[in-house]
Amino acid sequence: MTRGPLLHGEMMRLRPIEARDSERLWEAVQDPEGTRLTGTTAVFTRDQIDEWAATVSDRPGRYDWAICPAAERDGKPVSDELIGEIVLNDLDEDVRSANLRLQLLPNYRGRGYGREAIAEVLRFAFDGGDGEPGPGLHRVSLDVLSINPRAQALYESLGFRVEGRLRDIYRDGDTWADAIVMSVLEDEYRAMQD
């Protein structure tokens, strides 16, 4: 059984990650620019990715969605192929908080999929979505590398505010990069919806 609802936007759909997504997830961890911009330093084997794709949607304390194009023909999706992933993890029910993480495959960056995916996940996190009750969060946080100002601008446009900076926490080749800690609170989110 997969965990998490199906969420729909105008240009993309979110569905729980499944075993069939392992090939595209493998592509994502092989993408040097994607791993650089997300600060990913871990090295994964193909078996680890296969196992992750098959089991992650059943793991507690998180929601892992495949981002898929929303185009339909005759009421059915034209493609159900993963073009990226978006995750709410580190769910803490007591303080009603979670972390958000997003990664898109190279050909889908800068085209609006990430913006819409984040908007749908925030709607679910704070208010539920598509007839499904959400986790009723109070706070969603993330960190973005200082080498990725475009992502920071996107997050700010969706209501995230800078909380602080972890200096020189990631290596970027021969230099260092800061992590900028950001969050959005439920009242800030709702104010932006009005």
XYZ file of N, CA and C in Angstrom:
582
model
N 0.840 -1.185 0.000
C 0.000 0.000 0.000
C 0.881 1.243 0.000
N 0.576 2.208 -0.854
C 1.356 3.434 -0.896
C 0.751 4.466 0.036
N 1.576 5.379 0.472
C 1.184 6.378 1.433
C 1.101 7.734 0.744
N 0.112 8.502 1.112
C -0.004 9.848 0.582
C -1.026 9.935 -0.534
N -1.672 11.067 -0.614
C -2.709 11.254 -1.621
C -2.128 11.614 -2.986
N -2.962 11.500 -3.989
C -2.649 12.052 -5.303
C -2.989 13.534 -5.233
N -2.093 14.375 -5.716
C -2.336 15.815 -5.729
C -2.226 16.283 -7.169
N -3.048 17.269 -7.529
C -3.106 17.720 -8.922
C -2.951 19.229 -9.006
N -2.147 19.668 -9.956
C -2.037 21.067 -10.306
C -2.412 21.210 -11.770
N -2.186 22.377 -12.337
C -2.509 22.586 -13.746
C -1.543 21.875 -14.678
N -0.252 21.885 -14.331
C 0.745 21.318 -15.239
C 1.414 20.051 -14.727
N 1.134 19.661 -13.479
C 1.735 18.446 -12.951
C 0.795 17.748 -11.983
N 1.114 16.466 -11.788
C 0.406 15.646 -10.812
C 1.440 15.063 -9.870
N 1.040 14.835 -8.630
C 1.908 14.187 -7.660
C 1.267 12.868 -7.265
N 2.071 11.816 -7.319
C 1.619 10.496 -6.866
C 2.727 9.894 -6.020
N 2.381 8.973 -5.111
C 3.436 8.359 -4.303
C 4.478 7.666 -5.184
N 5.722 7.724 -4.760
C 6.800 7.046 -5.472
C 6.584 5.544 -5.384
N 6.863 4.860 -6.492
C 6.678 3.408 -6.591
C 7.950 2.762 -7.143
N 8.003 1.443 -7.076
C 9.171 0.689 -7.562
C 9.493 1.039 -9.013
N 8.482 1.301 -9.831
C 8.707 1.597 -11.252
C 9.459 2.905 -11.484
N 9.629 3.716 -10.436
C 10.326 4.993 -10.549
C 11.834 4.868 -10.368
N 12.327 3.664 -10.117
C 13.739 3.516 -9.776
C 14.678 3.986 -10.884
N 14.324 3.762 -12.156
C 15.206 4.182 -13.253
C 15.382 5.697 -13.269
N 14.284 6.428 -13.109
C 14.372 7.897 -13.126
C 15.048 8.427 -11.851
N 14.835 7.765 -10.714
C 15.529 8.165 -9.489
C 17.030 7.914 -9.622
N 17.388 6.827 -10.309
C 18.793 6.535 -10.574
C 19.394 7.650 -11.444
N 18.652 8.095 -12.455
C 19.113 9.215 -13.282
C 19.370 10.458 -12.417
N 18.480 10.715 -11.476
C 18.601 11.903 -10.633
C 19.880 11.889 -9.806
N 20.239 10.737 -9.240
C 21.447 10.691 -8.408
C 22.718 10.665 -9.250
N 22.589 10.495 -10.572
C 23.736 10.550 -11.478
C 23.932 11.940 -12.080
N 23.014 12.866 -11.796
C 23.040 14.205 -12.375
C 23.977 15.110 -11.561
N 25.152 15.467 -12.099
C 26.110 16.250 -11.316
C 25.577 17.617 -10.870
N 24.841 18.302 -11.726
C 24.323 19.619 -11.349
C 23.253 19.489 -10.270
N 22.388 18.492 -10.391
C 21.351 18.282 -9.384
C 21.941 17.941 -8.024
N 22.934 17.057 -7.999
C 23.541 16.704 -6.714
C 24.329 17.886 -6.151
N 24.951 18.675 -7.021
C 25.685 19.863 -6.559
C 24.728 20.861 -5.920
N 23.626 21.178 -6.595
C 22.711 22.203 -6.097
C 21.941 21.780 -4.851
N 21.837 20.462 -4.614
C 21.154 19.978 -3.416
C 22.133 19.585 -2.315
N 23.431 19.658 -2.602
C 24.418 19.302 -1.587
C 24.505 17.818 -1.316
N 24.059 16.998 -2.257
C 24.080 15.549 -2.075
C 25.511 15.047 -2.240
N 26.016 14.416 -1.197
C 27.371 13.869 -1.247
C 27.381 12.349 -1.170
N 26.287 11.762 -0.756
C 26.219 10.299 -0.647
C 26.309 9.674 -2.035
N 26.920 8.506 -2.081
C 27.002 7.728 -3.313
C 26.099 6.514 -3.125
N 25.219 6.274 -4.106
C 24.238 5.201 -4.010
C 24.524 4.128 -5.044
N 24.191 2.882 -4.698
C 24.243 1.805 -5.680
C 22.876 1.695 -6.342
N 22.840 1.031 -7.471
C 21.557 0.835 -8.151
C 20.615 0.008 -7.280
N 21.133 -0.996 -6.577
C 20.295 -1.807 -5.687
C 19.675 -0.954 -4.578
N 20.436 -0.008 -4.042
C 19.896 0.875 -2.999
C 18.756 1.730 -3.542
N 18.920 2.241 -4.753
C 17.864 3.058 -5.367
C 16.633 2.206 -5.649
N 16.826 1.000 -6.155
C 15.693 0.100 -6.420
C 14.918 -0.184 -5.134
N 15.637 -0.476 -4.060
C 14.992 -0.784 -2.778
C 14.273 0.450 -2.237
N 14.903 1.612 -2.369
C 14.302 2.863 -1.904
C 12.978 3.134 -2.636
N 13.001 3.042 -3.947
C 11.796 3.311 -4.734
C 10.671 2.356 -4.358
N 11.014 1.113 -4.073
C 9.997 0.103 -3.760
C 9.400 0.266 -2.366
N 10.114 0.930 -1.453
C 9.658 0.942 -0.056
C 9.407 2.325 0.539
N 9.904 3.389 -0.071
C 9.878 4.687 0.597
C 8.460 5.187 0.887
N 7.510 4.912 0.042
C 6.153 5.426 0.258
C 5.440 4.748 1.413
N 6.015 3.665 1.921
C 5.428 2.983 3.070
C 6.127 3.314 4.381
N 7.133 4.150 4.311
C 7.893 4.483 5.517
C 7.172 5.567 6.312
N 7.155 5.428 7.634
C 6.462 6.428 8.455
C 7.234 7.742 8.523
N 6.504 8.813 8.847
C 7.130 10.107 9.076
C 7.505 10.869 7.827
N 6.921 10.481 6.675
C 7.291 11.161 5.437
C 6.251 10.904 4.358
N 6.234 11.805 3.388
C 5.453 11.656 2.155
C 6.432 11.873 1.010
N 6.512 10.929 0.103
C 7.408 11.019 -1.052
C 6.569 10.913 -2.319
N 6.578 11.986 -3.121
C 5.777 12.017 -4.338
C 6.657 12.062 -5.582
N 6.215 11.369 -6.604
C 6.768 11.530 -7.948
C 6.036 12.694 -8.592
N 6.796 13.614 -9.185
C 6.203 14.702 -9.963
C 6.059 14.193 -11.387
N 4.850 14.241 -11.932
C 4.560 13.745 -13.283
C 3.847 14.847 -14.072
N 4.045 14.902 -15.384
C 3.303 15.886 -16.192
C 1.799 15.648 -16.077
N 1.019 16.710 -16.139
C -0.433 16.601 -15.960
C -1.190 16.382 -17.260
N -0.509 16.444 -18.402
C -1.211 16.328 -19.685
C -2.037 15.048 -19.746
N -3.260 15.179 -20.258
C -4.166 14.035 -20.375
C -4.699 13.927 -21.796
N -5.050 12.709 -22.156
C -5.720 12.436 -23.416
C -6.837 11.444 -23.098
N -8.049 11.778 -23.466
C -9.215 10.940 -23.177
C -9.364 10.663 -21.679
N -9.052 11.676 -20.869
C -9.226 11.547 -19.429
C -8.156 10.737 -18.728
N -7.118 10.298 -19.439
C -6.043 9.513 -18.835
C -4.715 10.224 -19.038
N -3.793 10.086 -18.052
C -2.496 10.748 -18.201
C -1.762 10.280 -19.453
N -1.164 11.226 -20.172
C -0.347 10.889 -21.337
C 0.914 10.169 -20.873
N 1.476 10.633 -19.764
C 2.682 10.027 -19.206
C 2.561 9.997 -17.697
N 2.945 8.910 -17.104
C 2.967 8.789 -15.655
C 4.413 8.705 -15.175
N 5.338 9.160 -16.048
C 6.756 9.038 -15.766
C 7.228 10.134 -14.825
N 8.035 9.762 -13.857
C 8.600 10.689 -12.897
C 9.526 11.678 -13.600
N 9.293 12.971 -13.360
C 10.191 14.007 -13.878
C 10.919 14.702 -12.733
N 10.577 14.322 -11.523
C 11.206 14.868 -10.332
C 10.545 14.266 -9.112
N 11.022 14.666 -7.960
C 10.417 14.191 -6.714
C 10.308 15.344 -5.741
N 9.295 15.259 -4.895
C 9.109 16.234 -3.827
C 8.749 15.455 -2.570
N 9.336 15.876 -1.471
C 9.259 15.098 -0.239
C 8.922 16.011 0.932
N 8.018 15.550 1.775
C 7.825 16.103 3.115
C 8.369 15.045 4.054
N 9.475 15.339 4.734
C 10.038 14.343 5.638
C 10.300 14.969 7.007
N 10.847 14.178 7.892
C 11.076 14.622 9.272
C 9.788 15.154 9.897
N 8.669 14.483 9.595
C 7.381 14.892 10.165
C 7.402 14.724 11.678
N 7.054 15.772 12.387
C 6.954 15.741 13.842
C 5.527 16.141 14.197
N 4.731 15.162 14.575
C 3.316 15.414 14.856
C 3.111 16.266 16.102
N 4.033 16.180 17.082
C 3.871 16.951 18.314
C 4.004 18.448 18.067
N 5.007 18.851 17.306
C 5.187 20.278 17.025
C 4.637 20.663 15.656
N 4.039 19.683 14.962
C 3.374 19.911 13.672
C 4.318 20.579 12.669
N 5.478 19.952 12.477
C 6.443 20.487 11.529
C 6.985 19.384 10.629
N 7.545 19.811 9.501
C 8.174 18.884 8.561
C 9.177 19.654 7.719
N 10.023 18.919 7.039
C 11.015 19.461 6.112
C 10.540 19.191 4.690
N 10.851 20.094 3.785
C 10.499 19.919 2.371
C 11.771 19.785 1.546
N 11.730 18.895 0.569
C 12.854 18.700 -0.337
C 12.306 18.494 -1.736
N 12.984 19.071 -2.740
C 12.548 18.997 -4.132
C 13.748 18.734 -5.019
N 13.571 17.882 -6.020
C 14.579 17.723 -7.061
C 13.868 17.406 -8.373
N 14.294 18.079 -9.421
C 13.760 17.841 -10.760
C 14.872 17.329 -11.662
N 14.510 16.482 -12.607
C 15.472 16.051 -13.612
C 15.834 17.242 -14.497
N 17.029 17.239 -15.093
C 17.534 18.430 -15.790
C 16.594 19.052 -16.820
N 15.931 18.279 -17.648
C 15.085 18.834 -18.706
C 13.810 19.493 -18.186
N 13.536 19.394 -16.895
C 12.280 19.910 -16.340
C 12.496 21.068 -15.376
N 13.742 21.479 -15.174
C 14.027 22.608 -14.291
C 13.689 23.926 -14.991
N 13.219 24.888 -14.201
C 12.949 26.219 -14.740
C 11.718 26.303 -15.614
N 10.831 25.321 -15.536
C 9.642 25.313 -16.389
C 8.336 25.429 -15.598
N 8.442 25.628 -14.284
C 7.245 25.826 -13.460
C 6.768 24.600 -12.715
N 7.340 23.433 -13.003
C 6.899 22.216 -12.309
C 7.200 22.280 -10.815
N 8.394 22.762 -10.466
C 8.773 22.840 -9.058
C 7.889 23.791 -8.279
N 7.614 24.961 -8.850
C 6.738 25.944 -8.197
C 5.369 25.329 -7.904
N 4.798 24.696 -8.905
C 3.458 24.140 -8.715
C 3.477 22.959 -7.742
N 4.516 22.133 -7.794
C 4.615 21.001 -6.868
C 4.712 21.489 -5.427
N 5.540 22.501 -5.188
C 5.667 23.046 -3.835
C 4.341 23.620 -3.373
N 3.658 24.371 -4.230
C 2.371 24.961 -3.859
C 1.358 23.882 -3.461
N 1.316 22.788 -4.214
C 0.377 21.703 -3.898
C 0.745 20.992 -2.601
N 2.035 20.788 -2.376
C 2.470 20.124 -1.146
C 2.205 21.020 0.061
N 2.414 22.321 -0.065
C 2.096 23.219 1.049
C 0.600 23.220 1.337
N -0.208 23.227 0.287
C -1.666 23.167 0.487
C -2.040 21.899 1.263
N -1.464 20.771 0.857
C -1.714 19.509 1.552
C -1.209 19.572 2.995
N -0.001 20.100 3.186
C 0.608 20.131 4.517
C -0.214 20.930 5.513
N -0.755 22.061 5.062
C -1.480 22.946 5.973
C -2.988 22.698 5.982
N -3.563 22.346 4.829
C -5.023 22.269 4.725
C -5.565 20.927 4.238
N -4.706 19.982 3.882
C -5.177 18.751 3.247
C -5.332 19.006 1.761
N -5.620 17.951 1.015
C -5.715 18.147 -0.425
C -6.563 17.117 -1.122
N -7.290 17.551 -2.128
C -8.103 16.670 -2.974
C -8.945 15.699 -2.150
N -9.614 16.242 -1.125
C -10.504 15.422 -0.301
C -9.795 14.590 0.747
N -8.495 14.697 0.839
C -7.714 13.938 1.818
C -7.316 14.856 2.967
N -7.425 14.354 4.207
C -6.911 15.173 5.303
C -5.388 15.207 5.229
N -4.816 16.363 5.477
C -3.366 16.486 5.498
C -2.835 16.298 6.904
N -1.540 16.478 7.082
C -0.957 16.312 8.409
C -1.224 17.482 9.349
N -1.852 18.567 8.848
C -2.184 19.706 9.702
C -0.954 20.362 10.301
N 0.009 20.675 9.454
C 1.264 21.231 9.947
C 1.137 22.699 10.328
N 2.032 23.111 11.198
C 2.165 24.511 11.590
C 3.360 25.155 10.888
N 4.373 24.331 10.544
C 5.624 24.856 9.992
C 6.205 23.868 8.991
N 6.640 24.402 7.848
C 7.387 23.613 6.860
C 8.713 24.334 6.633
N 9.804 23.597 6.756
C 11.125 24.205 6.611
C 11.899 23.531 5.490
N 12.993 24.154 5.115
C 13.909 23.597 4.122
C 15.234 24.306 4.272
N 16.247 23.761 3.618
C 17.469 24.536 3.487
C 17.877 24.531 2.029
N 18.465 25.643 1.621
C 18.862 25.841 0.233
C 20.307 26.317 0.254
N 21.107 25.819 -0.667
C 22.510 26.211 -0.704
C 22.671 27.632 -1.220
N 23.657 28.326 -0.690
C 23.926 29.704 -1.113
C 24.344 29.774 -2.583
N 24.757 28.654 -3.175
C 25.126 28.624 -4.594
C 23.900 28.485 -5.489
N 22.708 28.478 -4.887
C 21.475 28.282 -5.645
C 20.490 29.435 -5.382
N 20.863 30.674 -5.758
C 19.979 31.810 -5.488
C 18.644 31.723 -6.225
N 18.624 31.041 -7.351
C 17.362 30.889 -8.095
C 16.341 30.106 -7.275
N 16.798 29.032 -6.617
C 15.896 28.255 -5.760
C 15.448 29.092 -4.566
N 16.369 29.851 -3.966
C 15.996 30.690 -2.833
C 14.917 31.689 -3.240
N 15.060 32.290 -4.403
C 14.050 33.244 -4.881
C 12.702 32.551 -5.084
N 12.712 31.332 -5.611
C 11.473 30.576 -5.780
C 10.811 30.346 -4.426
N 11.575 29.865 -3.446
C 11.006 29.593 -2.124
C 10.441 30.865 -1.494
N 11.163 31.983 -1.622
C 10.662 33.238 -1.069
C 9.358 33.651 -1.742
N 9.236 33.424 -3.044
C 8.012 33.802 -3.752
C 6.817 32.959 -3.318
N 7.088 31.792 -2.722
C 6.024 30.917 -2.236
C 5.760 31.090 -0.743
N 6.409 32.092 -0.117
C 6.117 32.420 1.276
C 7.170 32.005 2.279
N 8.211 31.314 1.861
C 9.265 30.924 2.798
C 10.069 32.162 3.199
N 10.478 32.189 4.457
C 11.294 33.292 4.971
C 12.628 32.741 5.467
N 13.673 33.533 5.304
C 14.998 33.135 5.780
C 15.013 33.193 7.303
N 15.484 32.099 7.915
C 15.610 32.035 9.373
C 17.053 32.174 9.821
N 17.953 31.734 8.988
C 19.355 31.787 9.387
C 20.246 31.155 8.338
N 21.494 31.019 8.683
C 22.494 30.527 7.739
C 23.456 29.623 8.493
N 23.710 28.462 7.920
C 24.741 27.564 8.425
C 25.957 27.775 7.532
N 26.980 28.380 8.077
C 28.122 28.804 7.266
C 29.016 27.627 6.894
N 29.459 27.642 5.634
C 30.426 26.660 5.122
C 30.078 25.224 5.498
N 28.821 24.855 5.324
C 28.395 23.513 5.724
C 28.487 22.494 4.586
N 28.540 22.957 3.338
C 28.658 22.069 2.179
C 29.930 22.393 1.402
N 30.524 21.363 0.840
C 31.651 21.567 -0.074
C 31.095 21.781 -1.471
N 31.692 22.714 -2.181
C 31.352 22.948 -3.582
C 32.664 22.968 -4.353
N 33.105 21.794 -4.745
C 34.414 21.687 -5.386
C 35.492 22.056 -4.396
N 36.272 23.082 -4.724
C 37.350 23.521 -3.847
C 36.920 24.612 -2.878
N 35.657 25.012 -2.941
C 35.172 26.075 -2.063
C 34.074 25.534 -1.149
N 33.515 26.423 -0.378
C 32.462 26.075 0.571
C 31.178 26.800 0.208
N 30.068 26.257 0.653
C 28.766 26.894 0.453
C 27.997 26.868 1.769
N 27.228 27.929 1.988
C 26.371 28.005 3.171
C 25.032 27.334 2.881
N 24.366 26.911 3.934
C 22.976 26.468 3.830
C 22.114 27.578 4.420
N 21.148 28.035 3.651
C 20.217 29.065 4.110
C 18.962 28.343 4.583
N 18.671 28.486 5.865
C 17.528 27.819 6.482
C 16.305 28.708 6.295
N 15.231 28.127 5.769
C 14.009 28.871 5.482
C 12.808 28.104 6.015
N 11.721 28.804 6.267
C 10.477 28.134 6.651
C 9.293 29.007 6.286
N 8.131 28.373 6.280
C 6.863 29.075 6.150
C 5.942 28.517 7.228
N 5.240 29.413 7.922
C 4.299 29.035 8.973
C 2.879 29.046 8.414
N 1.991 28.313 9.079
C 0.636 28.170 8.546
C -0.074 29.505 8.384
N 0.098 30.454 9.312
C -0.585 31.742 9.166
C 0.011 32.548 8.009
N 1.315 32.426 7.786
C 1.945 33.101 6.639
C 1.446 32.504 5.328
N 1.335 31.188 5.297
C 0.822 30.505 4.115
C -0.600 30.973 3.815
N -1.456 30.985 4.814
C -2.861 31.367 4.614
C -2.978 32.831 4.194
N -2.125 33.691 4.745
C -2.155 35.105 4.358
C -1.818 35.266 2.874
N -0.918 34.437 2.368
C -0.568 34.520 0.943
C -1.684 33.990 0.051
N -2.548 33.137 0.580
C -3.644 32.574 -0.208
C -4.792 33.557 -0.360
N -4.893 34.512 0.563
C -5.996 35.484 0.537
C -5.783 36.568 -0.482
